[in-house]
Amino acid sequence: MVRRSREAETLLGELESELARSSEAAGVTLSWTPAERQHLDMIASTVDRRVHLQGRYNTTDPLDAKNLCRYSTEIRLCDALVSRLLGKVSTDVAPPMSQRSRRAQHAALSRWARDSGATG
């Protein structure tokens, strides 16, 4: 098991709580998809990296502009990555399909079943 920073653990806990609240509000059991679990792991790893970089930034000599700039750039990249990855994780219940979408899906599945039966 990977040891996570306090910040990463806090964020993961908040996301789990949000999922539990959404699950309770919808009256169904929601869980993370495999892709979302992978994104959560990447989010936590990136938060860990950001915490490490922030520690380095804080202890860097204020006159060392080169390293301050490098750490600052990496921190910004970590922030952007976390933001993007959070957009790929949803704690909401998917909205129901419209009547039109259900008909289109049914037609596509019917064609697929007919086509696969004809060749098999």
PDB file of C-alpha atoms in Angstrom:
ATOM      1  CA  MET A   1       0.000   0.000   0.000  1.00  0.00           C
ATOM      2  CA  VAL A   2       1.254   3.428  -0.936  1.00  0.00           C
ATOM      3  CA  ARG A   3       1.649   5.911   1.873  1.00  0.00           C
ATOM      4  CA  ARG A   4      -0.259   9.065   0.988  1.00  0.00           C
ATOM      5  CA  SER A   5       0.168  12.633   2.159  1.00  0.00           C
ATOM      6  CA  ARG A   6      -2.414  14.072   4.531  1.00  0.00           C
ATOM      7  CA  GLU A   7      -3.649  16.329   1.701  1.00  0.00           C
ATOM      8  CA  ALA A   8      -4.172  13.389  -0.671  1.00  0.00           C
ATOM      9  CA  GLU A   9      -5.952  11.366   2.016  1.00  0.00           C
ATOM     10  CA  THR A  10      -8.205  14.335   2.800  1.00  0.00           C
ATOM     11  CA  LEU A  11      -9.129  14.809  -0.859  1.00  0.00           C
ATOM     12  CA  LEU A  12      -9.844  11.090  -1.363  1.00  0.00           C
ATOM     13  CA  GLY A  13     -11.959  11.068   1.796  1.00  0.00           C
ATOM     14  CA  GLU A  14     -13.961  14.067   0.610  1.00  0.00           C
ATOM     15  CA  LEU A  15     -14.594  12.401  -2.755  1.00  0.00           C
ATOM     16  CA  GLU A  16     -15.721   9.180  -1.029  1.00  0.00           C
ATOM     17  CA  SER A  17     -18.063  11.205   1.203  1.00  0.00           C
ATOM     18  CA  GLU A  18     -19.479  13.014  -1.812  1.00  0.00           C
ATOM     19  CA  LEU A  19     -20.095   9.685  -3.556  1.00  0.00           C
ATOM     20  CA  ALA A  20     -21.839   8.347  -0.433  1.00  0.00           C
ATOM     21  CA  ARG A  21     -24.073  11.448  -0.240  1.00  0.00           C
ATOM     22  CA  SER A  22     -24.997  11.130  -3.925  1.00  0.00           C
ATOM     23  CA  SER A  23     -25.686   7.444  -3.432  1.00  0.00           C
ATOM     24  CA  GLU A  24     -27.958   8.134  -0.470  1.00  0.00           C
ATOM     25  CA  ALA A  25     -29.783  10.957  -2.252  1.00  0.00           C
ATOM     26  CA  ALA A  26     -30.427   8.779  -5.314  1.00  0.00           C
ATOM     27  CA  GLY A  27     -31.433   5.754  -3.250  1.00  0.00           C
ATOM     28  CA  VAL A  28     -28.983   3.515  -5.105  1.00  0.00           C
ATOM     29  CA  THR A  29     -25.536   2.174  -4.374  1.00  0.00           C
ATOM     30  CA  LEU A  30     -22.968   4.089  -6.406  1.00  0.00           C
ATOM     31  CA  SER A  31     -19.387   2.963  -6.814  1.00  0.00           C
ATOM     32  CA  TRP A  32     -16.342   4.067  -8.744  1.00  0.00           C
ATOM     33  CA  THR A  33     -15.766   2.601 -12.181  1.00  0.00           C
ATOM     34  CA  PRO A  34     -12.362   1.007 -12.829  1.00  0.00           C
ATOM     35  CA  ALA A  35     -11.360   4.094 -14.829  1.00  0.00           C
ATOM     36  CA  GLU A  36     -12.429   6.396 -11.994  1.00  0.00           C
ATOM     37  CA  ARG A  37     -10.463   4.326  -9.474  1.00  0.00           C
ATOM     38  CA  GLN A  38      -7.390   4.718 -11.677  1.00  0.00           C
ATOM     39  CA  HIS A  39      -8.010   8.465 -11.916  1.00  0.00           C
ATOM     40  CA  LEU A  40      -8.359   8.667  -8.120  1.00  0.00           C
ATOM     41  CA  ASP A  41      -4.988   6.958  -7.744  1.00  0.00           C
ATOM     42  CA  MET A  42      -3.403   9.362 -10.227  1.00  0.00           C
ATOM     43  CA  ILE A  43      -4.998  12.312  -8.411  1.00  0.00           C
ATOM     44  CA  ALA A  44      -3.608  11.149  -5.074  1.00  0.00           C
ATOM     45  CA  SER A  45      -0.142  10.565  -6.545  1.00  0.00           C
ATOM     46  CA  THR A  46      -0.153  14.019  -8.113  1.00  0.00           C
ATOM     47  CA  VAL A  47      -1.263  15.645  -4.850  1.00  0.00           C
ATOM     48  CA  ASP A  48       1.574  13.784  -3.093  1.00  0.00           C
ATOM     49  CA  ARG A  49       4.030  15.075  -5.684  1.00  0.00           C
ATOM     50  CA  ARG A  50       2.692  18.609  -5.301  1.00  0.00           C
ATOM     51  CA  VAL A  51       3.104  18.461  -1.512  1.00  0.00           C
ATOM     52  CA  HIS A  52       6.701  17.283  -1.946  1.00  0.00           C
ATOM     53  CA  LEU A  53       7.442  20.037  -4.475  1.00  0.00           C
ATOM     54  CA  GLN A  54       5.832  22.677  -2.261  1.00  0.00           C
ATOM     55  CA  GLY A  55       8.100  21.569   0.592  1.00  0.00           C
ATOM     56  CA  ARG A  56      11.128  21.929  -1.661  1.00  0.00           C
ATOM     57  CA  TYR A  57       9.912  25.321  -2.885  1.00  0.00           C
ATOM     58  CA  ASN A  58       9.424  26.535   0.701  1.00  0.00           C
ATOM     59  CA  THR A  59      12.977  25.549   1.702  1.00  0.00           C
ATOM     60  CA  THR A  60      14.718  26.881  -1.416  1.00  0.00           C
ATOM     61  CA  ASP A  61      16.958  29.898  -1.011  1.00  0.00           C
ATOM     62  CA  PRO A  62      14.840  32.955  -1.958  1.00  0.00           C
ATOM     63  CA  LEU A  63      17.703  34.193  -4.143  1.00  0.00           C
ATOM     64  CA  ASP A  64      17.815  30.938  -6.157  1.00  0.00           C
ATOM     65  CA  ALA A  65      15.475  32.141  -8.906  1.00  0.00           C
ATOM     66  CA  LYS A  66      16.268  29.228 -11.225  1.00  0.00           C
ATOM     67  CA  ASN A  67      15.108  26.536  -8.797  1.00  0.00           C
ATOM     68  CA  LEU A  68      12.211  28.620  -7.505  1.00  0.00           C
ATOM     69  CA  CYS A  69      10.988  28.934 -11.088  1.00  0.00           C
ATOM     70  CA  ARG A  70      11.392  25.189 -11.707  1.00  0.00           C
ATOM     71  CA  TYR A  71       9.470  24.234  -8.564  1.00  0.00           C
ATOM     72  CA  SER A  72       6.801  26.813  -9.283  1.00  0.00           C
ATOM     73  CA  THR A  73       6.330  25.449 -12.807  1.00  0.00           C
ATOM     74  CA  GLU A  74       6.054  21.870 -11.581  1.00  0.00           C
ATOM     75  CA  ILE A  75       3.563  22.879  -8.884  1.00  0.00           C
ATOM     76  CA  ARG A  76       1.393  24.624 -11.483  1.00  0.00           C
ATOM     77  CA  LEU A  77       1.545  21.543 -13.719  1.00  0.00           C
ATOM     78  CA  CYS A  78       0.465  19.341 -10.809  1.00  0.00           C
ATOM     79  CA  ASP A  79      -2.435  21.696 -10.054  1.00  0.00           C
ATOM     80  CA  ALA A  80      -3.573  21.613 -13.689  1.00  0.00           C
ATOM     81  CA  LEU A  81      -3.356  17.810 -13.819  1.00  0.00           C
ATOM     82  CA  VAL A  82      -5.368  17.388 -10.623  1.00  0.00           C
ATOM     83  CA  SER A  83      -7.991  19.750 -11.981  1.00  0.00           C
ATOM     84  CA  ARG A  84      -8.253  17.810 -15.264  1.00  0.00           C
ATOM     85  CA  LEU A  85      -8.395  14.446 -13.504  1.00  0.00           C
ATOM     86  CA  LEU A  86     -11.094  15.624 -11.104  1.00  0.00           C
ATOM     87  CA  GLY A  87     -13.213  16.381 -14.148  1.00  0.00           C
ATOM     88  CA  LYS A  88     -13.042  12.707 -15.112  1.00  0.00           C
ATOM     89  CA  VAL A  89     -14.414  11.526 -11.764  1.00  0.00           C
ATOM     90  CA  SER A  90     -18.144  11.872 -11.200  1.00  0.00           C
ATOM     91  CA  THR A  91     -20.102  11.408  -8.005  1.00  0.00           C
ATOM     92  CA  ASP A  92     -23.430  12.156  -9.700  1.00  0.00           C
ATOM     93  CA  VAL A  93     -26.050   9.703 -10.859  1.00  0.00           C
ATOM     94  CA  ALA A  94     -26.223   9.600 -14.642  1.00  0.00           C
ATOM     95  CA  PRO A  95     -29.346  11.320 -15.938  1.00  0.00           C
ATOM     96  CA  PRO A  96     -31.962   8.980 -17.400  1.00  0.00           C
ATOM     97  CA  MET A  97     -31.896   8.453 -21.143  1.00  0.00           C
ATOM     98  CA  SER A  98     -34.428  10.374 -23.179  1.00  0.00           C
ATOM     99  CA  GLN A  99     -37.120   8.473 -25.061  1.00  0.00           C
ATOM    100  CA  ARG A 100     -35.364   9.279 -28.341  1.00  0.00           C
ATOM    101  CA  SER A 101     -32.019   7.977 -27.035  1.00  0.00           C
ATOM    102  CA  ARG A 102     -33.633   4.766 -25.757  1.00  0.00           C
ATOM    103  CA  ARG A 103     -35.202   4.136 -29.176  1.00  0.00           C
ATOM    104  CA  ALA A 104     -31.911   4.782 -30.954  1.00  0.00           C
ATOM    105  CA  GLN A 105     -30.064   2.463 -28.573  1.00  0.00           C
ATOM    106  CA  HIS A 106     -32.704  -0.238 -29.014  1.00  0.00           C
ATOM    107  CA  ALA A 107     -32.473   0.054 -32.817  1.00  0.00           C
ATOM    108  CA  ALA A 108     -28.669  -0.150 -32.734  1.00  0.00           C
ATOM    109  CA  LEU A 109     -28.724  -3.175 -30.434  1.00  0.00           C
ATOM    110  CA  SER A 110     -31.336  -4.867 -32.623  1.00  0.00           C
ATOM    111  CA  ARG A 111     -29.211  -4.349 -35.738  1.00  0.00           C
ATOM    112  CA  TRP A 112     -26.123  -5.594 -33.920  1.00  0.00           C
ATOM    113  CA  ALA A 113     -27.935  -8.726 -32.676  1.00  0.00           C
ATOM    114  CA  ARG A 114     -29.378  -9.389 -36.143  1.00  0.00           C
ATOM    115  CA  ASP A 115     -26.007  -8.876 -37.840  1.00  0.00           C
ATOM    116  CA  SER A 116     -24.104 -11.025 -35.357  1.00  0.00           C
ATOM    117  CA  GLY A 117     -26.705 -13.794 -35.667  1.00  0.00           C
ATOM    118  CA  ALA A 118     -26.508 -13.783 -39.461  1.00  0.00           C
ATOM    119  CA  THR A 119     -22.747 -14.302 -39.551  1.00  0.00           C
ATOM    120  CA  GLY A 120     -22.551 -16.784 -36.688  1.00  0.00           C
TER     121      GLY A 120
END
